[in-house]
Short mmCIF file of N, CA and C in Angstrom, two decimals:
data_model
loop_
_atom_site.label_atom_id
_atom_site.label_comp_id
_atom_site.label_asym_id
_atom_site.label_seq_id
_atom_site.Cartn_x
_atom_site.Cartn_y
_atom_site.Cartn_z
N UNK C 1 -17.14 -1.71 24.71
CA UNK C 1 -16.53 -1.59 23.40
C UNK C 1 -17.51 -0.90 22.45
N UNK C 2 -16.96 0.09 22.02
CA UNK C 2 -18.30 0.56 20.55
C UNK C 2 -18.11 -0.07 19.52
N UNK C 3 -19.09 0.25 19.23
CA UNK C 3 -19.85 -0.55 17.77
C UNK C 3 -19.57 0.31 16.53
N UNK C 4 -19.19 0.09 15.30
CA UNK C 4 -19.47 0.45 13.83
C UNK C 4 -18.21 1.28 13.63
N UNK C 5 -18.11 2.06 12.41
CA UNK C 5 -16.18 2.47 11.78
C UNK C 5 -16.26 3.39 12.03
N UNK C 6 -15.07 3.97 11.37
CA UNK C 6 -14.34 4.91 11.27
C UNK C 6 -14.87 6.05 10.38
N UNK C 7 -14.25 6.79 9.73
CA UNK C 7 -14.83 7.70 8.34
C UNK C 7 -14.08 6.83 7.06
N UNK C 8 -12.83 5.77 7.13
CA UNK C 8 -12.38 5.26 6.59
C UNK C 8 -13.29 4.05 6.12
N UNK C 9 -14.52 3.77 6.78
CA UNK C 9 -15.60 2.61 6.51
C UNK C 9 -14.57 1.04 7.46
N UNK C 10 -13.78 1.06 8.06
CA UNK C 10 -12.76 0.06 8.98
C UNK C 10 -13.42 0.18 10.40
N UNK C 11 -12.80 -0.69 10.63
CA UNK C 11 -13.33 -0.98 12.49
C UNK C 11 -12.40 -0.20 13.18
N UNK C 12 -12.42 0.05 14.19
CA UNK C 12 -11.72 1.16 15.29
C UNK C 12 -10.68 0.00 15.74
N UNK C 13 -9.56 0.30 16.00
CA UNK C 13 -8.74 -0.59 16.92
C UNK C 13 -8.90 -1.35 17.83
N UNK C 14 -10.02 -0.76 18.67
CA UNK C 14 -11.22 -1.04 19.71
C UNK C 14 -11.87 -2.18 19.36
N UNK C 15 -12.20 -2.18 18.21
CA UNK C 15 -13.54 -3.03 17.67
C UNK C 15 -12.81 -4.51 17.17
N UNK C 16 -11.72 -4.31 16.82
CA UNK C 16 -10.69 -5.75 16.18
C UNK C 16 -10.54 -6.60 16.86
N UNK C 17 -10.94 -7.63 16.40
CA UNK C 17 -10.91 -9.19 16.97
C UNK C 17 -10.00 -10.16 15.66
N UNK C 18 -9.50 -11.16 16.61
CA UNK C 18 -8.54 -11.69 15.49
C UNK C 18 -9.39 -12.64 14.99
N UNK C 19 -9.40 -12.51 13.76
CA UNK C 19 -10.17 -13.56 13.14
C UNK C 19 -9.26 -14.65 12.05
N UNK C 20 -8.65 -13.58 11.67
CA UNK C 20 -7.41 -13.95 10.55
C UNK C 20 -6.35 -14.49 11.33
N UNK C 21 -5.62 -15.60 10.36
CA UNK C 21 -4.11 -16.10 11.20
C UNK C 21 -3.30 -15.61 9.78
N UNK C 22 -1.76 -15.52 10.26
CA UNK C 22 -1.34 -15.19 9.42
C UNK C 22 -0.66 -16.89 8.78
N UNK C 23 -0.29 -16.30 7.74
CA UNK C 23 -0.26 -17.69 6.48
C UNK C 23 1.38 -18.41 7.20
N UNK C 24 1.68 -19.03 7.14
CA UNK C 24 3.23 -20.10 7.50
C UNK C 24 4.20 -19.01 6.68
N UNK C 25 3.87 -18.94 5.50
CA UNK C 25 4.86 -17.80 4.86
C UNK C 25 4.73 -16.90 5.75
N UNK C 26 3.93 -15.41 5.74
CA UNK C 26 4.26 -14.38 6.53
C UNK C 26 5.06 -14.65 7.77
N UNK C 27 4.65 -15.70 8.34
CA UNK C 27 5.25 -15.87 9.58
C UNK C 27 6.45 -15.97 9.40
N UNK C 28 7.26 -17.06 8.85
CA UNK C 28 8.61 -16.77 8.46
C UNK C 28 9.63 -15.75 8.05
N UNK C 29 8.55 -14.79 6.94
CA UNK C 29 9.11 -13.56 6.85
C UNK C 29 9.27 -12.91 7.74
N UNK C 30 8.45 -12.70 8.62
CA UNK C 30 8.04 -11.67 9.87
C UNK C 30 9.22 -12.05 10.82
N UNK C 31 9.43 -13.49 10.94
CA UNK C 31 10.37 -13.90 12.11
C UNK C 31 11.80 -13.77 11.41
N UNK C 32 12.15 -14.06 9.66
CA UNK C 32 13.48 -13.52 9.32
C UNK C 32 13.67 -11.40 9.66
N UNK C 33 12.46 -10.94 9.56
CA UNK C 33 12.76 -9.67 9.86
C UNK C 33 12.71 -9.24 11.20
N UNK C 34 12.26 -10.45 12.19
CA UNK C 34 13.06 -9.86 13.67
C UNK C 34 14.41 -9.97 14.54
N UNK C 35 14.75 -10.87 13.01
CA UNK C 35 16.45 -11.26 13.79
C UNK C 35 17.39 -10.20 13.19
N UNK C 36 16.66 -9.17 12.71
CA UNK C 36 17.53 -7.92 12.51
C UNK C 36 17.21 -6.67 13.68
N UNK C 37 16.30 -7.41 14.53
CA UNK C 37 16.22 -6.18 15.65
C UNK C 37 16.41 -6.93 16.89
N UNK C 38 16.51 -5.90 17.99
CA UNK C 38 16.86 -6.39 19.39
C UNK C 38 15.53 -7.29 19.93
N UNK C 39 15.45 -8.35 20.39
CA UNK C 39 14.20 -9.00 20.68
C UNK C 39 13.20 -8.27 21.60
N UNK C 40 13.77 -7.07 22.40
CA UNK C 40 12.86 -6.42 23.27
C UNK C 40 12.01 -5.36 22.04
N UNK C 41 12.69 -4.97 21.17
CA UNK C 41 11.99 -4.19 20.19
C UNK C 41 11.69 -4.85 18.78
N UNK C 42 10.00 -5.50 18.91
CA UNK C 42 9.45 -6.21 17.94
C UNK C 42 8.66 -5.05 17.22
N UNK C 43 8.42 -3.87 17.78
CA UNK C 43 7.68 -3.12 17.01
C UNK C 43 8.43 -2.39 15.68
N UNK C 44 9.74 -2.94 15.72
CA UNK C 44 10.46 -2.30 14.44
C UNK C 44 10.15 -2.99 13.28
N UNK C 45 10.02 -4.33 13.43
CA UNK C 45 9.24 -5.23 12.24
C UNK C 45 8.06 -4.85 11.97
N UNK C 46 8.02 -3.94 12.32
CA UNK C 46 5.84 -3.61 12.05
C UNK C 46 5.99 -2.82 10.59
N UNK C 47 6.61 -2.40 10.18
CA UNK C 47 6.03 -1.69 8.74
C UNK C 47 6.25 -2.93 7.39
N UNK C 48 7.19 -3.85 7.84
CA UNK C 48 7.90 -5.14 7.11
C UNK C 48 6.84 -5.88 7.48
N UNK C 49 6.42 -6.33 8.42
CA UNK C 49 5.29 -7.27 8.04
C UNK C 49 3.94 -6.67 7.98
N UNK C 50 3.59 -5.47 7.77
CA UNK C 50 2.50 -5.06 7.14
C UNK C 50 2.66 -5.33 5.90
N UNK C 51 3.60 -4.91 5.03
CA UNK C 51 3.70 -4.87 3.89
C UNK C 51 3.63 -6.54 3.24
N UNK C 52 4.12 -7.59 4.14
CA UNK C 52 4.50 -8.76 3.75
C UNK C 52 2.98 -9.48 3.70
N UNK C 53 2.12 -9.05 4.87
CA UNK C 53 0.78 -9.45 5.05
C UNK C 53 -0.20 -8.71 3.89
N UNK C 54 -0.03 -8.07 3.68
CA UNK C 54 -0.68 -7.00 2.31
C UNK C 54 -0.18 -7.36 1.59
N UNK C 55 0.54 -7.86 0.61
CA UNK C 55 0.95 -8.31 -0.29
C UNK C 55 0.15 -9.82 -0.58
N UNK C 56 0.14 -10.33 0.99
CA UNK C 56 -0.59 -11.61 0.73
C UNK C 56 -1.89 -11.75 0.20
N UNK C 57 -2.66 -10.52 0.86
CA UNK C 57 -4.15 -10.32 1.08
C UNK C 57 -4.70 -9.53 -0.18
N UNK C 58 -4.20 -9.67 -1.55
CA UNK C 58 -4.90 -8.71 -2.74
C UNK C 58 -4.22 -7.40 -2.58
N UNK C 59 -3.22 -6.72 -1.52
CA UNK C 59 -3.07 -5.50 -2.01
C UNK C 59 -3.85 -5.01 -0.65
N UNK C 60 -4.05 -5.04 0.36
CA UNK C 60 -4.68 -4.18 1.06
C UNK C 60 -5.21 -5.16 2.51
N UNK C 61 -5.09 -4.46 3.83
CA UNK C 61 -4.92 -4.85 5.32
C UNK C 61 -6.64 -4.56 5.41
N UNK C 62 -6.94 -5.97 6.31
CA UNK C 62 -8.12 -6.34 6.83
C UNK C 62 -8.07 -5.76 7.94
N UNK C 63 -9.01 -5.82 8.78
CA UNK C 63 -9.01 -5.11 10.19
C UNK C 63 -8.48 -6.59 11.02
N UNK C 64 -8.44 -7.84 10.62
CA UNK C 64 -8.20 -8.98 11.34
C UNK C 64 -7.37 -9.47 11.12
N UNK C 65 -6.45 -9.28 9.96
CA UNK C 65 -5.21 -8.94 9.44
C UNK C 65 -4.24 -8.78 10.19
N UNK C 66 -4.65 -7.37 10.64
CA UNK C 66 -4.00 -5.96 11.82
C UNK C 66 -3.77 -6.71 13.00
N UNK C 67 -5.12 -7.20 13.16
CA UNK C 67 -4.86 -8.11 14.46
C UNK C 67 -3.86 -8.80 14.90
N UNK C 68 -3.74 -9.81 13.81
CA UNK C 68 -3.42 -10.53 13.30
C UNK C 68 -1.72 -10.31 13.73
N UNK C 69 -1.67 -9.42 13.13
CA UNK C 69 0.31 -8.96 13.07
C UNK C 69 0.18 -8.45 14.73
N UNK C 70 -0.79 -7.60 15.24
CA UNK C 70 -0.60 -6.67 16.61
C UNK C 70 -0.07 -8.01 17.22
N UNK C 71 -0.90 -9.38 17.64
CA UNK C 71 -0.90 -10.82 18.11
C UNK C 71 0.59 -11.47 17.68
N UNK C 72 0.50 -11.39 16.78
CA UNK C 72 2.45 -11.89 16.43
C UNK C 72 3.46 -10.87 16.94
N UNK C 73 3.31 -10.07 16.67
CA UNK C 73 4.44 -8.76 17.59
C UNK C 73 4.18 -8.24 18.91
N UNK C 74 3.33 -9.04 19.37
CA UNK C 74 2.99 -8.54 20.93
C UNK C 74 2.79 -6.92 20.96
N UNK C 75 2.30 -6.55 20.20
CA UNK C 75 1.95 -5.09 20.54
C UNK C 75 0.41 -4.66 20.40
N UNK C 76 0.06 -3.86 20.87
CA UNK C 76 -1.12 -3.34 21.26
C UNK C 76 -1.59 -3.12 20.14
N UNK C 77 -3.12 -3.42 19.46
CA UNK C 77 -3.92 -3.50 18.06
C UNK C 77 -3.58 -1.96 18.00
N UNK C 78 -3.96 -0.91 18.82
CA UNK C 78 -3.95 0.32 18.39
C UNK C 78 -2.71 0.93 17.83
N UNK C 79 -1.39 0.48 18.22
CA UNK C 79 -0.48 0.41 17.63
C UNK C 79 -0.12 0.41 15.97
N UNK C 80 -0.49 -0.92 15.77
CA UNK C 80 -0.60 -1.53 14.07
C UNK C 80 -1.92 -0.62 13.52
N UNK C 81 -3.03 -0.57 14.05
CA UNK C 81 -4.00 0.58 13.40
C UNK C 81 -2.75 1.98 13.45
N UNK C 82 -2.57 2.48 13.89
CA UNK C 82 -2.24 3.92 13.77
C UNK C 82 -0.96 4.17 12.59
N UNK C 83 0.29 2.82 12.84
CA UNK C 83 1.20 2.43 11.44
C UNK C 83 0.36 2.25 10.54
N UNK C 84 -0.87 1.49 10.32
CA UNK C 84 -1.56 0.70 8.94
C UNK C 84 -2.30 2.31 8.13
N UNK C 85 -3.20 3.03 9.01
CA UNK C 85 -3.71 4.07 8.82
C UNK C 85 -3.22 5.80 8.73
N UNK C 86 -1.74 5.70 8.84
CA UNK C 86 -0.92 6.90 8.72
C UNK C 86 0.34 6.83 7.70
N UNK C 87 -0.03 5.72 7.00
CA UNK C 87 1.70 5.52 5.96
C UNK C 87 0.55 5.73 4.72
N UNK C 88 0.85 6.01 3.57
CA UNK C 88 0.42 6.02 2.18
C UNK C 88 0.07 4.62 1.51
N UNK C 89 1.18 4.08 2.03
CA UNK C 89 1.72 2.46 1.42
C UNK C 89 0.91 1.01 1.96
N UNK C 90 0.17 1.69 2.66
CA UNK C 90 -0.51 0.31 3.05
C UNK C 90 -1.94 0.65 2.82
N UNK C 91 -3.43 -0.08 2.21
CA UNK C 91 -4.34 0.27 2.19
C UNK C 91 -5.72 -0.92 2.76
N UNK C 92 -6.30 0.19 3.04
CA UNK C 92 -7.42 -0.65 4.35
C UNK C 92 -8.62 -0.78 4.10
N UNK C 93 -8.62 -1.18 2.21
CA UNK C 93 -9.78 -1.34 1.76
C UNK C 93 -9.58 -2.52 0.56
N UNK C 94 -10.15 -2.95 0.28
CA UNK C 94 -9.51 -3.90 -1.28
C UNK C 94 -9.62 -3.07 -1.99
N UNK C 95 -8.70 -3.18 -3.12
CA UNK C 95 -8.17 -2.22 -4.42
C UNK C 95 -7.78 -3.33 -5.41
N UNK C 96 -7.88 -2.78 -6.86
CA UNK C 96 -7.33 -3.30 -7.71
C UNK C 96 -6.62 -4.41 -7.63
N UNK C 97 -6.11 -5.43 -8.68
CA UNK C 97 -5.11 -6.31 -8.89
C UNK C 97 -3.57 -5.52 -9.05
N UNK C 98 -3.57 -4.17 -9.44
CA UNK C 98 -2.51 -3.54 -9.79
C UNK C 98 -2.89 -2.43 -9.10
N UNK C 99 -1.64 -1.89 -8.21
CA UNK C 99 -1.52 -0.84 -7.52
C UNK C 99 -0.86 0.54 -8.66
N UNK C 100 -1.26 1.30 -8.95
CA UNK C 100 -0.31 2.70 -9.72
C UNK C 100 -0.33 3.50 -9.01
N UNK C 101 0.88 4.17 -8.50
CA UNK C 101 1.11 5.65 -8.03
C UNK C 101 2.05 6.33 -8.68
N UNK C 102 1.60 7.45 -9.22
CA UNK C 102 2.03 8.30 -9.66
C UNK C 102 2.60 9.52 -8.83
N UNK C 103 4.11 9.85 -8.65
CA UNK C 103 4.73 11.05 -7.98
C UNK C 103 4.24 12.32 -8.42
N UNK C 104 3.70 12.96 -7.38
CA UNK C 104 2.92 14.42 -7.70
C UNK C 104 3.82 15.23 -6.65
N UNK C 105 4.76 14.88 -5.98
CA UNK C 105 5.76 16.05 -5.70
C UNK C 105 6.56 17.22 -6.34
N UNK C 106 6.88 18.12 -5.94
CA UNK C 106 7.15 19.73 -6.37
C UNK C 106 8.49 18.90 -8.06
N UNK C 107 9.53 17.61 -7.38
CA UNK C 107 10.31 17.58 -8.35
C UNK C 107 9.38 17.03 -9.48
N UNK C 108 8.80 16.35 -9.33
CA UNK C 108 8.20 15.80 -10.30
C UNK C 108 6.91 16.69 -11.38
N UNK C 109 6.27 16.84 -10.57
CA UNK C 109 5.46 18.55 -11.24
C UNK C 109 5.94 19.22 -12.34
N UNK C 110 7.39 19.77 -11.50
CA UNK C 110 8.06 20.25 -12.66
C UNK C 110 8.30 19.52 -14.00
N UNK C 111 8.46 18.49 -13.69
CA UNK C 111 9.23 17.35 -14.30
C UNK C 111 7.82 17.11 -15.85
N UNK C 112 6.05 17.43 -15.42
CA UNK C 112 5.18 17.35 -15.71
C UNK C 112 4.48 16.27 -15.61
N UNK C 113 4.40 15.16 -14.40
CA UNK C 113 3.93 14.73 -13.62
C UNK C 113 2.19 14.81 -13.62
N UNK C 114 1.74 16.51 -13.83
CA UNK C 114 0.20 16.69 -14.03
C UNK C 114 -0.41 15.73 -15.36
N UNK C 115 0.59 16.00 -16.77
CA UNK C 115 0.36 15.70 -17.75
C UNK C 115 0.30 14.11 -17.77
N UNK C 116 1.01 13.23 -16.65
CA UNK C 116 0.81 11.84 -16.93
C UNK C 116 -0.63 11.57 -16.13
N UNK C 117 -0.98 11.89 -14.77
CA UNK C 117 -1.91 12.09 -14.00
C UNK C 117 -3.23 12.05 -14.93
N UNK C 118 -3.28 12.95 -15.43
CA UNK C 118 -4.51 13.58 -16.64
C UNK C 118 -4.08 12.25 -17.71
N UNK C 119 -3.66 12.22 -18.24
CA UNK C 119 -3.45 11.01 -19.46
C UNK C 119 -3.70 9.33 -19.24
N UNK C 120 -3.30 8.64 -17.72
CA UNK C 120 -3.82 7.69 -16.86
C UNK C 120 -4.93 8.04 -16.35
N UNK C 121 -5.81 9.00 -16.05
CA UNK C 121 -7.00 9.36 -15.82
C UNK C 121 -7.96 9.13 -17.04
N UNK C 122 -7.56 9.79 -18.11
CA UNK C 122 -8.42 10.07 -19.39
C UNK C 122 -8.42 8.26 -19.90
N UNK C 123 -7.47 7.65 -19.85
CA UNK C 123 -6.49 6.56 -20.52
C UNK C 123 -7.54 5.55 -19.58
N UNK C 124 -7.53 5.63 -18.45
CA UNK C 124 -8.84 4.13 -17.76
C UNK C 124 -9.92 4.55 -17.37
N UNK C 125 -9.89 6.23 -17.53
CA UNK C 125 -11.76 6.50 -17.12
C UNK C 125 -11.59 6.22 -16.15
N UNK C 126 -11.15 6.53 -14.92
CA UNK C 126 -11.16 6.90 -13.80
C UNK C 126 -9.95 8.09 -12.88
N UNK C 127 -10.34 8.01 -11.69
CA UNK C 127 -9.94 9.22 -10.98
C UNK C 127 -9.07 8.79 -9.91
N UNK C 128 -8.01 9.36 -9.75
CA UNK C 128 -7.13 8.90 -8.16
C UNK C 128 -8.09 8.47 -7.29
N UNK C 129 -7.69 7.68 -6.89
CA UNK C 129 -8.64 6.53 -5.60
C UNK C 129 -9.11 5.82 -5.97
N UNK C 130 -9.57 5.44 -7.46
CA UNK C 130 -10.25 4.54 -7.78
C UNK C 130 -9.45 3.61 -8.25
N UNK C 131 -10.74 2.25 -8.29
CA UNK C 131 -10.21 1.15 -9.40
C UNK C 131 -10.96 1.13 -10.70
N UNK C 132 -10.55 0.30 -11.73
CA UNK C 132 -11.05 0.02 -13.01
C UNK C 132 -12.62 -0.54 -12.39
N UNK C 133 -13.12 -0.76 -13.61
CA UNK C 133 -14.62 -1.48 -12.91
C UNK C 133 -13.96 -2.74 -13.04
N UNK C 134 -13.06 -3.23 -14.35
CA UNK C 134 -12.39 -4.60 -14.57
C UNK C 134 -11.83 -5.20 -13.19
N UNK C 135 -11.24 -4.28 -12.29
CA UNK C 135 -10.72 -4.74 -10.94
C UNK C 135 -9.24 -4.83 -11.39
N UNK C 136 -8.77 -4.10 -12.74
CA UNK C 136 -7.49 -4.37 -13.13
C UNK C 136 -6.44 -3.91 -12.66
N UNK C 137 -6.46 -2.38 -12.38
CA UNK C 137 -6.00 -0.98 -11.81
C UNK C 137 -6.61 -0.03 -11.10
N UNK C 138 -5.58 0.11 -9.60
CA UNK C 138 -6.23 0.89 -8.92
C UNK C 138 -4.89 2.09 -8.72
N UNK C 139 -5.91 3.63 -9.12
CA UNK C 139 -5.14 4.68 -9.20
C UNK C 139 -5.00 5.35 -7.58
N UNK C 140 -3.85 4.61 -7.35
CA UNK C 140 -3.58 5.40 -5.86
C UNK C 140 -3.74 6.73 -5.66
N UNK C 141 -4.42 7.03 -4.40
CA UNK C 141 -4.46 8.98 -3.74
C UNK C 141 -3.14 9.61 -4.34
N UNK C 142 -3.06 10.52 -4.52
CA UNK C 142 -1.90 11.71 -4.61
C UNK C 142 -1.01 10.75 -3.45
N UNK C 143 0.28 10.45 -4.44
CA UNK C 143 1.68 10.26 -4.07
C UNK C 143 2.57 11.54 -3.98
N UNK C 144 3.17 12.02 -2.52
CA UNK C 144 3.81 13.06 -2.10
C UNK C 144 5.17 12.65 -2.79
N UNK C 145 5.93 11.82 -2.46
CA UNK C 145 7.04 11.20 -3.47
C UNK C 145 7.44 9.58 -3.16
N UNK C 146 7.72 9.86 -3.94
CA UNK C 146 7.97 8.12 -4.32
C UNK C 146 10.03 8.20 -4.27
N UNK C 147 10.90 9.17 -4.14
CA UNK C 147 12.19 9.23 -4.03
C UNK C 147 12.93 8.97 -4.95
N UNK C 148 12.10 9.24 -6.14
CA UNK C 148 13.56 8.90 -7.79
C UNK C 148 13.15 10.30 -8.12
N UNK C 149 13.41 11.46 -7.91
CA UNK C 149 13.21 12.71 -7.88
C UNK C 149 14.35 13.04 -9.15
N UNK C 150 14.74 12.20 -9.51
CA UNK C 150 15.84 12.73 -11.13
C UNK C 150 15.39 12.00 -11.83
N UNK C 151 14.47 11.39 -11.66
CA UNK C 151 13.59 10.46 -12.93
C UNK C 151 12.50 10.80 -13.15
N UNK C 152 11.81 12.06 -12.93
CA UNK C 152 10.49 12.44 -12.92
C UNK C 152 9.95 12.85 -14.42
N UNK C 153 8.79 12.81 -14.57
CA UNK C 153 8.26 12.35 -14.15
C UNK C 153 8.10 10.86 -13.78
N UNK C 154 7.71 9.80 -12.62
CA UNK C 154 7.56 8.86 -11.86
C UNK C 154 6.67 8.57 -11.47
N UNK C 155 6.18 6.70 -12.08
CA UNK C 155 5.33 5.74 -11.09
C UNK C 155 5.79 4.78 -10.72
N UNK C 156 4.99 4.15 -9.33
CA UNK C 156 5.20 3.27 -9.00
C UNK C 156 4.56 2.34 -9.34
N UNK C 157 4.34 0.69 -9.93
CA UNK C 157 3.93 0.26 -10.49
C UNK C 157 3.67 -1.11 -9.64
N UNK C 158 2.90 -1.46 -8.53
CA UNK C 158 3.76 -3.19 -7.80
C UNK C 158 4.77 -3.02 -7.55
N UNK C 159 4.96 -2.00 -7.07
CA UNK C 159 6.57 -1.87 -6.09
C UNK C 159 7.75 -1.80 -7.73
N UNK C 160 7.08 -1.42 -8.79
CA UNK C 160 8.57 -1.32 -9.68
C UNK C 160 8.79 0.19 -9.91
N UNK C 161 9.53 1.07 -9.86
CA UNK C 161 9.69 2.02 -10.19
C UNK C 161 9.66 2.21 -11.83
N UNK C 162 9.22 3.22 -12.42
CA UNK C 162 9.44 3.58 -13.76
C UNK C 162 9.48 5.01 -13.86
N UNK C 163 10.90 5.87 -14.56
CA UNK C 163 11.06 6.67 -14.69
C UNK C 163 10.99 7.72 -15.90
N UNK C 164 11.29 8.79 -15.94
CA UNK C 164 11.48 9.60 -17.05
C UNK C 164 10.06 8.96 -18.18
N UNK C 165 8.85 8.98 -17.24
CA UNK C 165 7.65 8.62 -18.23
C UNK C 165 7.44 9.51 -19.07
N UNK C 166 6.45 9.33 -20.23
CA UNK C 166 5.72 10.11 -21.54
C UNK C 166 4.68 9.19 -21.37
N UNK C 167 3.89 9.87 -21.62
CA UNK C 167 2.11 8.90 -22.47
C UNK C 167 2.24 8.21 -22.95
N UNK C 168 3.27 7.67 -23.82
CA UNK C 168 3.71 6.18 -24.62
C UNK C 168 4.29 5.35 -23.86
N UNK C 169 5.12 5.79 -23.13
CA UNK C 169 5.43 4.83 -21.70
C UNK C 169 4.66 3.96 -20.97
N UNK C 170 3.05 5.08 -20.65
CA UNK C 170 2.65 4.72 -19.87
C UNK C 170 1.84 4.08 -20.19
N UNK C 171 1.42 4.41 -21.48
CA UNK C 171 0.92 3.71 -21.97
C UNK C 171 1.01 1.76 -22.31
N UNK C 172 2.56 2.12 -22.51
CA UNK C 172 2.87 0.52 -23.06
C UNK C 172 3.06 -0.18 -21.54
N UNK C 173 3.24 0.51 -19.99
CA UNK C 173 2.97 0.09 -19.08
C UNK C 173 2.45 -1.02 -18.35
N UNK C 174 0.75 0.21 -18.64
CA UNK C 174 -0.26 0.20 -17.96
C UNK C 174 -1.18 -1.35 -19.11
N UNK C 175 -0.57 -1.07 -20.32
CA UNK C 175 -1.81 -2.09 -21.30
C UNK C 175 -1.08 -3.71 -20.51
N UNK C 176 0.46 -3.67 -20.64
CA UNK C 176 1.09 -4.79 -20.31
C UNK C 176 0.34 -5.17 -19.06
N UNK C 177 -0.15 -4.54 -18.10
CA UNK C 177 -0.88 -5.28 -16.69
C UNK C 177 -1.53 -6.06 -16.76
N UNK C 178 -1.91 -7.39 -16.35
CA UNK C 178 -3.04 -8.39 -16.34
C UNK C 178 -4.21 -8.08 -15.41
#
């Protein structure tokens, strides 16, 4: 087995050992979202209980976490690494108390999308990828779209959508966050 990460600073699929159990809640969730699939195919619950386990964990998947779910869905760790590490929506580092993504797709652009980007940038002193130093807000990577493409410009806020933003919007937003 090798030793040490990725370029992501995470353990290799290779390297994951379960350390983490998942909580009595997740589990329940995880098991109400497999009685919507055929029992031979548990890997369809895999993006639903990533999200359900990340939600638990601050906002962001442990490497034992991963395990964690690969061990409940009977599927191979490299599996859940390659879903956890190829979707936008799940993140494999701790971040913020508050997730923001902002839609930087072609509809939204138009829409002026740059101008909220730059104004939430200027507005917490920091840069996409980062968090506050407070640990309050973390400005998600470039969002390709978020799918309210007639409400643009668009963020996502903790899973709430908010549309047709201005700087006063986002403003009265972003201050409302704890």
């Amino acid at each position: 087995m090798a030793t040490g990460t990725n370029k992501a600073g995470t353990a290799t699929a290779e390297q994951m050992t379960t350390k983490a159990q998942l909580s009595e809640h997740a589990r329940a969730e995880i098991d109400e979202l497999l009685t919507h699939f055929p029992a031979d195919q548990k890997k369809s619950a895999l993006l639903g209980a990533l999200n359900i386990v990340q939600h638990e964990n601050n906002g962001y998947l442990s490497d034992e976490l991963m395990v964690a779910v690969a061990d409940y869905l009977e599927l191979a760790k490299i599996e859940v690494y390659e879903v956890a590490s190829f979707y936008s929506m799940y993140e494999l580092k701790p971040v913020a108390r508050n997730n923001v993504a902002i839609c930087t797709n072609i509809s939204c652009m138009l829409m002026g999308s740059q101008t909220i980007v730059d104004h939430v940038e200027n507005k917490l002193g920091i840069k996409i990828g980062e968090s506050t130093a407070d640990g309050r807000i973390y400005l998600k990577k470039e969002e390709e779209c978020l799918a309210a493409c007639a409400g643009g410009p668009m963020m996502q806020v903790n899973h709430v959508y908010y549309e047709n933003l201005t700087p006063e919007k986002v403003d009265a937003i972003l201050d409302s966050l704890e």
